[in-house]
PDB file of C-alpha atoms in Angstrom:
ATOM      1  CA  MET A   1      79.041 121.849  91.506  1.00 38.00           C
ATOM      2  CA  PHE A   2      82.286 123.347  90.190  1.00 40.00           C
ATOM      3  CA  ASP A   3      83.237 125.741  87.429  1.00 43.00           C
ATOM      4  CA  ARG A   4      85.985 123.812  85.645  1.00 44.00           C
ATOM      5  CA  ARG A   5      87.777 126.895  84.291  1.00 42.00           C
ATOM      6  CA  ILE A   6      90.621 126.785  86.777  1.00 46.00           C
ATOM      7  CA  ARG A   7      93.728 128.184  85.071  1.00 44.00           C
ATOM      8  CA  GLY A   8      94.841 131.063  87.279  1.00 43.00           C
ATOM      9  CA  GLU A   9      91.507 131.596  89.012  1.00 48.00           C
ATOM     10  CA  THR A  10      88.850 129.446  90.615  1.00 48.00           C
ATOM     11  CA  VAL A  11      85.184 130.222  91.125  1.00 53.00           C
ATOM     12  CA  MET A  12      83.642 129.099  94.382  1.00 62.00           C
ATOM     13  CA  MET A  13      80.475 127.088  93.803  1.00 63.00           C
ATOM     14  CA  TRP A  14      79.578 126.194  97.391  1.00 62.00           C
ATOM     15  CA  ASP A  15      78.311 128.133 100.392  1.00 67.00           C
ATOM     16  CA  SER A  16      81.408 129.294 102.276  1.00 62.00           C
ATOM     17  CA  HIS A  17      79.593 131.257 104.977  1.00 59.00           C
ATOM     18  CA  SER A  18      80.622 128.756 107.655  1.00 72.00           C
ATOM     19  CA  SER A  19      84.280 128.727 106.576  1.00 88.00           C
ATOM     20  CA  PHE A  20      86.967 130.026 108.895  1.00 95.00           C
ATOM     21  CA  LEU A  21      89.159 130.550 105.827  1.00 96.00           C
ATOM     22  CA  ARG A  22      87.351 131.351 102.600  1.00 95.00           C
ATOM     23  CA  ARG A  23      89.988 132.298 100.053  1.00 95.00           C
ATOM     24  CA  MET A  24      93.669 132.874  99.387  1.00 95.00           C
ATOM     25  CA  GLN A  25      94.725 135.526  96.892  1.00 94.00           C
ATOM     26  CA  ILE A  26      98.207 136.033  95.486  1.00 91.00           C
ATOM     27  CA  MET A  27      99.108 139.726  95.318  1.00 89.00           C
ATOM     28  CA  ARG A  28     100.592 139.302  91.885  1.00 85.00           C
ATOM     29  CA  PRO A  29     101.517 142.971  91.192  1.00 82.00           C
ATOM     30  CA  ASP A  30     103.726 142.904  94.307  1.00 83.00           C
ATOM     31  CA  LEU A  31     105.698 139.777  93.392  1.00 83.00           C
ATOM     32  CA  PRO A  32     109.430 140.552  93.132  1.00 84.00           C
ATOM     33  CA  SER A  33     110.239 138.172  90.248  1.00 80.00           C
ATOM     34  CA  LEU A  34     108.808 135.119  88.543  1.00 79.00           C
ATOM     35  CA  ASN A  35     112.340 133.861  87.970  1.00 83.00           C
ATOM     36  CA  GLN A  36     113.181 133.178  91.617  1.00 85.00           C
ATOM     37  CA  TYR A  37     111.927 130.666  94.152  1.00 85.00           C
ATOM     38  CA  PRO A  38     109.147 130.204  95.110  1.00 85.00           C
ATOM     39  CA  PHE A  39     107.511 132.410  92.499  1.00 84.00           C
ATOM     40  CA  ASN A  40     109.030 130.346  89.665  1.00 86.00           C
ATOM     41  CA  ILE A  41     107.083 127.216  90.637  1.00 86.00           C
ATOM     42  CA  GLU A  42     104.905 126.581  87.579  1.00 85.00           C
ATOM     43  CA  ALA A  43     101.669 125.899  89.447  1.00 85.00           C
ATOM     44  CA  LEU A  44     102.074 129.075  91.499  1.00 85.00           C
ATOM     45  CA  LYS A  45     102.984 131.169  88.450  1.00 84.00           C
ATOM     46  CA  GLN A  46      99.477 130.649  87.101  1.00 81.00           C
ATOM     47  CA  MET A  47      97.521 130.947  90.336  1.00 85.00           C
ATOM     48  CA  ASN A  48      95.647 134.105  91.263  1.00 89.00           C
ATOM     49  CA  GLN A  49      93.380 132.792  93.977  1.00 91.00           C
ATOM     50  CA  LEU A  50      92.247 129.615  95.675  1.00 94.00           C
ATOM     51  CA  ASP A  51      88.830 129.120  97.256  1.00 95.00           C
ATOM     52  CA  PHE A  52      88.628 126.836 100.276  1.00 96.00           C
ATOM     53  CA  HIS A  53      85.862 124.344 100.910  1.00 96.00           C
ATOM     54  CA  PRO A  54      84.114 125.002 104.253  1.00 95.00           C
ATOM     55  CA  LYS A  55      84.871 121.433 105.335  1.00 97.00           C
ATOM     56  CA  VAL A  56      87.863 119.829 103.580  1.00 97.00           C
ATOM     57  CA  THR A  57      90.189 121.152 100.890  1.00 97.00           C
ATOM     58  CA  TYR A  58      92.823 118.832  99.394  1.00 98.00           C
ATOM     59  CA  ILE A  59      96.017 120.037  97.714  1.00 97.00           C
ATOM     60  CA  ILE A  60      97.539 117.237  95.646  1.00 97.00           C
ATOM     61  CA  GLY A  61     100.112 116.773  92.899  1.00 94.00           C
ATOM     62  CA  GLU A  62     103.462 115.237  92.073  1.00 93.00           C
ATOM     63  CA  ASN A  63     106.604 115.941  94.077  1.00 91.00           C
ATOM     64  CA  GLY A  64     108.074 119.357  93.390  1.00 88.00           C
ATOM     65  CA  MET A  65     104.806 120.995  92.354  1.00 89.00           C
ATOM     66  CA  GLY A  66     104.783 123.399  95.321  1.00 90.00           C
ATOM     67  CA  LYS A  67     102.244 121.764  97.631  1.00 92.00           C
ATOM     68  CA  SER A  68     104.265 122.111 100.837  1.00 91.00           C
ATOM     69  CA  THR A  69     105.381 125.617  99.876  1.00 91.00           C
ATOM     70  CA  LEU A  70     101.757 126.642  99.404  1.00 93.00           C
ATOM     71  CA  MET A  71     100.634 124.986 102.650  1.00 94.00           C
ATOM     72  CA  GLU A  72     103.489 126.592 104.559  1.00 92.00           C
ATOM     73  CA  SER A  73     102.650 130.056 103.215  1.00 93.00           C
ATOM     74  CA  ILE A  74      99.001 129.722 104.278  1.00 95.00           C
ATOM     75  CA  ALA A  75      99.992 128.532 107.757  1.00 94.00           C
ATOM     76  CA  VAL A  76     102.598 131.248 108.309  1.00 94.00           C
ATOM     77  CA  ALA A  77     100.219 133.953 107.041  1.00 94.00           C
ATOM     78  CA  LEU A  78      97.737 132.725 109.660  1.00 95.00           C
ATOM     79  CA  GLY A  79     100.342 133.069 112.405  1.00 93.00           C
ATOM     80  CA  PHE A  80     101.472 129.456 112.791  1.00 93.00           C
ATOM     81  CA  ASN A  81     105.080 128.411 113.325  1.00 89.00           C
ATOM     82  CA  PRO A  82     106.659 127.392 109.976  1.00 89.00           C
ATOM     83  CA  GLU A  83     107.761 124.083 111.559  1.00 87.00           C
ATOM     84  CA  GLY A  84     104.304 123.278 112.862  1.00 87.00           C
ATOM     85  CA  GLY A  85     102.222 123.257 116.004  1.00 88.00           C
ATOM     86  CA  THR A  86      99.781 125.771 117.404  1.00 86.00           C
ATOM     87  CA  LYS A  87     100.251 129.518 117.260  1.00 88.00           C
ATOM     88  CA  ASN A  88     101.901 129.292 120.700  1.00 86.00           C
ATOM     89  CA  PHE A  89     104.948 127.454 119.329  1.00 84.00           C
ATOM     90  CA  THR A  90     107.843 129.776 118.492  1.00 79.00           C
ATOM     91  CA  PHE A  91     110.779 127.368 118.181  1.00 78.00           C
ATOM     92  CA  SER A  92     112.968 127.407 115.092  1.00 71.00           C
ATOM     93  CA  THR A  93     115.337 124.602 114.113  1.00 73.00           C
ATOM     94  CA  GLU A  94     116.337 126.191 110.825  1.00 67.00           C
ATOM     95  CA  ALA A  95     114.580 128.997 108.952  1.00 64.00           C
ATOM     96  CA  THR A  96     114.067 127.354 105.573  1.00 64.00           C
ATOM     97  CA  HIS A  97     110.560 128.563 104.778  1.00 69.00           C
ATOM     98  CA  SER A  98     109.980 130.748 101.739  1.00 78.00           C
ATOM     99  CA  ASN A  99     108.658 134.303 101.779  1.00 89.00           C
ATOM    100  CA  LEU A 100     105.536 133.450  99.769  1.00 90.00           C
ATOM    101  CA  HIS A 101     103.402 134.255 102.837  1.00 90.00           C
ATOM    102  CA  GLU A 102     104.364 137.921 102.415  1.00 90.00           C
ATOM    103  CA  TYR A 103     102.598 138.015  99.041  1.00 91.00           C
ATOM    104  CA  ILE A 104      99.278 136.360  99.803  1.00 92.00           C
ATOM    105  CA  ARG A 105      96.052 137.759 101.206  1.00 95.00           C
ATOM    106  CA  LEU A 106      93.740 135.520 103.210  1.00 96.00           C
ATOM    107  CA  ILE A 107      90.006 136.151 103.198  1.00 95.00           C
ATOM    108  CA  ARG A 108      88.473 134.879 106.423  1.00 95.00           C
ATOM    109  CA  GLY A 109      84.900 134.022 107.296  1.00 93.00           C
ATOM    110  CA  PRO A 110      82.760 135.789 109.887  1.00 92.00           C
ATOM    111  CA  GLN A 111      83.619 133.297 112.640  1.00 92.00           C
ATOM    112  CA  ARG A 112      87.013 132.741 114.256  1.00 94.00           C
ATOM    113  CA  PRO A 113      88.241 129.200 115.023  1.00 95.00           C
ATOM    114  CA  ARG A 114      88.507 128.190 118.653  1.00 95.00           C
ATOM    115  CA  ASP A 115      91.356 125.790 117.875  1.00 95.00           C
ATOM    116  CA  GLY A 116      94.055 125.499 115.235  1.00 95.00           C
ATOM    117  CA  PHE A 117      97.105 123.468 114.299  1.00 93.00           C
ATOM    118  CA  PHE A 118      99.664 123.307 111.505  1.00 94.00           C
ATOM    119  CA  PHE A 119     100.735 119.681 111.164  1.00 89.00           C
ATOM    120  CA  ARG A 120     103.889 119.232 109.114  1.00 89.00           C
ATOM    121  CA  ALA A 121     105.119 115.664 108.767  1.00 84.00           C
ATOM    122  CA  GLU A 122     108.700 116.540 107.802  1.00 83.00           C
ATOM    123  CA  SER A 123     109.310 118.633 110.942  1.00 81.00           C
ATOM    124  CA  TYR A 124     107.110 116.767 113.419  1.00 79.00           C
ATOM    125  CA  TYR A 125     110.185 115.370 115.191  1.00 82.00           C
ATOM    126  CA  ASN A 126     111.292 118.945 115.889  1.00 83.00           C
ATOM    127  CA  LEU A 127     107.874 119.741 117.338  1.00 83.00           C
ATOM    128  CA  ALA A 128     107.992 116.676 119.596  1.00 81.00           C
ATOM    129  CA  THR A 129     111.466 117.672 120.773  1.00 86.00           C
ATOM    130  CA  ASN A 130     110.285 121.179 121.596  1.00 85.00           C
ATOM    131  CA  ILE A 131     107.407 119.775 123.657  1.00 85.00           C
ATOM    132  CA  GLU A 132     109.921 117.680 125.628  1.00 86.00           C
ATOM    133  CA  GLN A 133     112.065 120.755 126.234  1.00 86.00           C
ATOM    134  CA  LEU A 134     109.125 122.880 127.354  1.00 84.00           C
ATOM    135  CA  ASP A 135     108.075 120.233 129.861  1.00 81.00           C
ATOM    136  CA  ARG A 136     111.636 120.066 131.247  1.00 83.00           C
ATOM    137  CA  ASP A 137     112.108 123.826 131.485  1.00 79.00           C
ATOM    138  CA  PHE A 138     108.744 124.772 132.961  1.00 74.00           C
ATOM    139  CA  SER A 139     107.473 122.772 135.910  1.00 65.00           C
ATOM    140  CA  PHE A 140     104.386 124.864 136.729  1.00 63.00           C
ATOM    141  CA  GLY A 141     101.005 123.913 135.319  1.00 72.00           C
ATOM    142  CA  ALA A 142     100.107 120.784 133.391  1.00 81.00           C
ATOM    143  CA  PRO A 143     102.789 119.328 131.096  1.00 85.00           C
ATOM    144  CA  VAL A 144     102.368 120.205 127.429  1.00 85.00           C
ATOM    145  CA  LYS A 145     102.413 116.499 126.569  1.00 88.00           C
ATOM    146  CA  ASP A 146      99.093 116.092 128.425  1.00 88.00           C
ATOM    147  CA  SER A 147      97.419 117.796 125.458  1.00 87.00           C
ATOM    148  CA  TYR A 148      98.880 115.058 123.230  1.00 87.00           C
ATOM    149  CA  GLY A 149      97.628 112.097 125.247  1.00 89.00           C
ATOM    150  CA  GLY A 150      99.962 112.308 128.262  1.00 87.00           C
ATOM    151  CA  LYS A 151     102.754 110.179 126.805  1.00 88.00           C
ATOM    152  CA  SER A 152     106.007 111.474 125.356  1.00 86.00           C
ATOM    153  CA  LEU A 153     105.733 111.648 121.568  1.00 85.00           C
ATOM    154  CA  HIS A 154     109.316 110.417 121.334  1.00 86.00           C
ATOM    155  CA  GLU A 155     108.385 107.267 123.277  1.00 89.00           C
ATOM    156  CA  GLN A 156     105.874 106.249 120.627  1.00 88.00           C
ATOM    157  CA  SER A 157     106.310 105.066 117.087  1.00 89.00           C
ATOM    158  CA  HIS A 158     106.187 107.748 114.435  1.00 85.00           C
ATOM    159  CA  GLY A 159     102.682 106.719 113.405  1.00 86.00           C
ATOM    160  CA  GLU A 160     101.429 106.510 116.992  1.00 90.00           C
ATOM    161  CA  ALA A 161     102.799 109.993 117.726  1.00 87.00           C
ATOM    162  CA  PHE A 162     101.100 111.399 114.626  1.00 88.00           C
ATOM    163  CA  PHE A 163      97.794 109.826 115.550  1.00 90.00           C
ATOM    164  CA  ALA A 164      98.043 110.964 119.183  1.00 89.00           C
ATOM    165  CA  THR A 165      98.067 114.545 117.929  1.00 90.00           C
ATOM    166  CA  PHE A 166      95.025 114.014 115.712  1.00 92.00           C
ATOM    167  CA  ILE A 167      93.065 112.307 118.491  1.00 92.00           C
ATOM    168  CA  HIS A 168      94.061 114.280 121.580  1.00 92.00           C
ATOM    169  CA  ARG A 169      95.271 117.710 120.478  1.00 91.00           C
ATOM    170  CA  PHE A 170      92.632 118.517 117.835  1.00 93.00           C
ATOM    171  CA  GLY A 171      89.674 119.749 119.840  1.00 93.00           C
ATOM    172  CA  GLY A 172      87.000 120.795 117.362  1.00 91.00           C
ATOM    173  CA  GLN A 173      85.781 124.146 116.018  1.00 94.00           C
ATOM    174  CA  GLY A 174      89.272 124.400 114.598  1.00 96.00           C
ATOM    175  CA  LEU A 175      91.199 125.267 111.474  1.00 97.00           C
ATOM    176  CA  TYR A 176      93.643 122.431 110.780  1.00 97.00           C
ATOM    177  CA  ILE A 177      96.343 122.631 108.113  1.00 97.00           C
ATOM    178  CA  LEU A 178      97.902 119.215 107.486  1.00 95.00           C
ATOM    179  CA  ASP A 179     100.928 118.677 105.250  1.00 93.00           C
ATOM    180  CA  GLU A 180     101.239 114.978 104.312  1.00 93.00           C
ATOM    181  CA  PRO A 181      99.713 113.616 107.544  1.00 92.00           C
ATOM    182  CA  GLU A 182      99.694 110.093 106.065  1.00 93.00           C
ATOM    183  CA  ALA A 183     103.508 109.932 106.007  1.00 90.00           C
ATOM    184  CA  ALA A 184     103.742 107.555 108.992  1.00 89.00           C
ATOM    185  CA  LEU A 185     100.234 106.089 108.976  1.00 92.00           C
ATOM    186  CA  SER A 186      99.346 102.570 107.898  1.00 94.00           C
ATOM    187  CA  PRO A 187      96.381 102.143 105.526  1.00 95.00           C
ATOM    188  CA  LEU A 188      94.218 101.154 108.516  1.00 95.00           C
ATOM    189  CA  ARG A 189      95.265 104.282 110.425  1.00 94.00           C
ATOM    190  CA  GLN A 190      94.608 106.393 107.333  1.00 95.00           C
ATOM    191  CA  MET A 191      91.028 105.136 107.353  1.00 96.00           C
ATOM    192  CA  ALA A 192      90.836 105.905 111.063  1.00 95.00           C
ATOM    193  CA  MET A 193      92.106 109.383 110.204  1.00 95.00           C
ATOM    194  CA  LEU A 194      89.175 109.808 107.814  1.00 96.00           C
ATOM    195  CA  THR A 195      86.851 108.985 110.702  1.00 96.00           C
ATOM    196  CA  ARG A 196      88.610 111.558 112.884  1.00 96.00           C
ATOM    197  CA  ILE A 197      88.313 114.199 110.159  1.00 96.00           C
ATOM    198  CA  HIS A 198      84.590 113.469 109.914  1.00 97.00           C
ATOM    199  CA  GLU A 199      84.172 113.776 113.687  1.00 97.00           C
ATOM    200  CA  LEU A 200      85.912 117.141 113.708  1.00 96.00           C
ATOM    201  CA  VAL A 201      84.010 118.406 110.652  1.00 96.00           C
ATOM    202  CA  ARG A 202      80.793 117.627 112.523  1.00 96.00           C
ATOM    203  CA  GLU A 203      82.196 119.814 115.303  1.00 95.00           C
ATOM    204  CA  GLN A 204      82.442 122.750 112.875  1.00 95.00           C
ATOM    205  CA  SER A 205      86.099 122.267 111.928  1.00 96.00           C
ATOM    206  CA  GLN A 206      87.753 123.077 108.610  1.00 97.00           C
ATOM    207  CA  PHE A 207      90.690 121.190 107.062  1.00 98.00           C
ATOM    208  CA  ILE A 208      93.257 122.052 104.406  1.00 98.00           C
ATOM    209  CA  ILE A 209      95.236 118.907 103.598  1.00 97.00           C
ATOM    210  CA  SER A 210      98.175 118.197 101.324  1.00 96.00           C
ATOM    211  CA  THR A 211      98.421 114.480 100.654  1.00 96.00           C
ATOM    212  CA  HIS A 212      99.541 111.700  98.312  1.00 96.00           C
ATOM    213  CA  SER A 213      97.169 109.165  99.880  1.00 96.00           C
ATOM    214  CA  PRO A 214      94.160 108.034  97.797  1.00 97.00           C
ATOM    215  CA  ILE A 215      92.635 106.802 101.064  1.00 96.00           C
ATOM    216  CA  LEU A 216      92.987 110.091 102.886  1.00 96.00           C
ATOM    217  CA  MET A 217      91.719 112.181  99.967  1.00 96.00           C
ATOM    218  CA  ALA A 218      88.481 110.181  99.772  1.00 96.00           C
ATOM    219  CA  TYR A 219      86.479 112.386 102.156  1.00 97.00           C
ATOM    220  CA  PRO A 220      83.294 113.049 100.166  1.00 94.00           C
ATOM    221  CA  ASP A 221      82.363 116.585 101.281  1.00 93.00           C
ATOM    222  CA  SER A 222      85.478 118.263  99.925  1.00 96.00           C
ATOM    223  CA  VAL A 223      87.247 119.819  96.984  1.00 96.00           C
ATOM    224  CA  ILE A 224      90.465 118.520  95.409  1.00 97.00           C
ATOM    225  CA  TYR A 225      92.969 120.858  93.763  1.00 97.00           C
ATOM    226  CA  ASN A 226      95.673 119.242  91.641  1.00 96.00           C
ATOM    227  CA  LEU A 227      98.920 121.186  91.172  1.00 95.00           C
ATOM    228  CA  SER A 228     100.912 120.489  88.028  1.00 92.00           C
ATOM    229  CA  ALA A 229     103.295 122.181  85.616  1.00 89.00           C
ATOM    230  CA  GLU A 230     100.213 123.339  83.707  1.00 89.00           C
ATOM    231  CA  GLY A 231      98.768 125.127  86.725  1.00 88.00           C
ATOM    232  CA  ILE A 232      96.065 124.194  89.196  1.00 92.00           C
ATOM    233  CA  GLU A 233      92.868 122.317  88.447  1.00 93.00           C
ATOM    234  CA  MET A 234      89.882 121.041  90.380  1.00 95.00           C
ATOM    235  CA  LYS A 235      89.476 117.290  90.034  1.00 95.00           C
ATOM    236  CA  ASN A 236      86.947 114.712  91.061  1.00 96.00           C
ATOM    237  CA  TYR A 237      88.341 111.944  93.242  1.00 96.00           C
ATOM    238  CA  GLU A 238      88.133 109.289  90.510  1.00 96.00           C
ATOM    239  CA  GLU A 239      89.998 111.593  88.082  1.00 96.00           C
ATOM    240  CA  THR A 240      93.124 111.934  90.224  1.00 97.00           C
ATOM    241  CA  ASP A 241      96.307 110.100  89.277  1.00 95.00           C
ATOM    242  CA  HIS A 242      96.533 108.875  92.872  1.00 96.00           C
ATOM    243  CA  TYR A 243      93.246 106.997  92.515  1.00 96.00           C
ATOM    244  CA  LEU A 244      93.752 105.839  88.912  1.00 96.00           C
ATOM    245  CA  ILE A 245      97.310 104.550  89.335  1.00 95.00           C
ATOM    246  CA  THR A 246      96.544 102.788  92.619  1.00 95.00           C
ATOM    247  CA  LYS A 247      93.448 101.148  91.138  1.00 95.00           C
ATOM    248  CA  GLN A 248      95.319 100.092  88.007  1.00 95.00           C
ATOM    249  CA  PHE A 249      98.179  98.630  90.027  1.00 94.00           C
ATOM    250  CA  LEU A 250      95.929  96.666  92.391  1.00 95.00           C
ATOM    251  CA  ASN A 251      93.769  95.330  89.548  1.00 96.00           C
ATOM    252  CA  ASN A 252      96.704  94.461  87.260  1.00 95.00           C
ATOM    253  CA  ARG A 253      99.601  93.895  89.635  1.00 94.00           C
ATOM    254  CA  GLU A 254     101.466  91.217  87.688  1.00 94.00           C
ATOM    255  CA  LYS A 255     101.153  93.048  84.365  1.00 92.00           C
ATOM    256  CA  MET A 256     102.306  96.352  85.825  1.00 92.00           C
ATOM    257  CA  LEU A 257     105.230  94.766  87.639  1.00 93.00           C
ATOM    258  CA  LYS A 258     106.313  93.127  84.394  1.00 92.00           C
ATOM    259  CA  GLU A 259     106.192  96.483  82.585  1.00 90.00           C
ATOM    260  CA  LEU A 260     108.131  98.169  85.387  1.00 91.00           C
ATOM    261  CA  PHE A 261     110.839  95.503  85.526  1.00 93.00           C
ATOM    262  CA  ASP A 262     111.268  94.799  81.809  1.00 91.00           C
ATOM    263  CA  GLY A 263     114.462  96.289  80.455  1.00 70.00           C
ATOM    264  CA  ILE A 264     116.215  96.558  83.816  1.00 74.00           C
TER     265      ILE A 264
END
């Protein structure tokens, strides 16, 4: 299915006609310097383009490999708020996003999404706070929280608030960019999230997901890109460190714990 020659450039081996977002290209001749952030991130240094699966694309890798920076740049280039939400959200708690979005080109499909959302786990509290403020300041029309299940997101647990967005706000025929959505979800809720992804894919939705969860990255009709210091590489699910390490730990828990604790 895939051409495995990934260093710097990927070759799309699936039909992307139904994709809302087909490809991201880095305008490398325009980059100011490879010695400054975010252009000095090793995985990004070697990337020329990234092809998106028409259903689900996963961006994985160790901490510090540039996953969130890449996700943020895609979302901002599409017109989403850097802190998350729909394109209607304009709040800003602190402008900490990079300028990578200024140096990428997005190739879109022939159809436009009816819905869209940039879900960012690390700034979801700020989004929930902004929803509360909007509902206090504007009394006409339906409260914004009605689109999220009708209950204040701050009056729910972190995981419940996350899941309320996935269930109530995501409406289908959408482009959904999710940065570590598993952060507050239990393993059971992560499996429920897989079901929700499948429901929305069947409603002609497309997902781009950054995750550390071997449960969440198990969706079968997808592509997985692993970011590392060596660059970016397509991987099968069973080849990912997330799967291999989790499997090894669960199958050899006592042995691995002994190895981890010896010498402390």
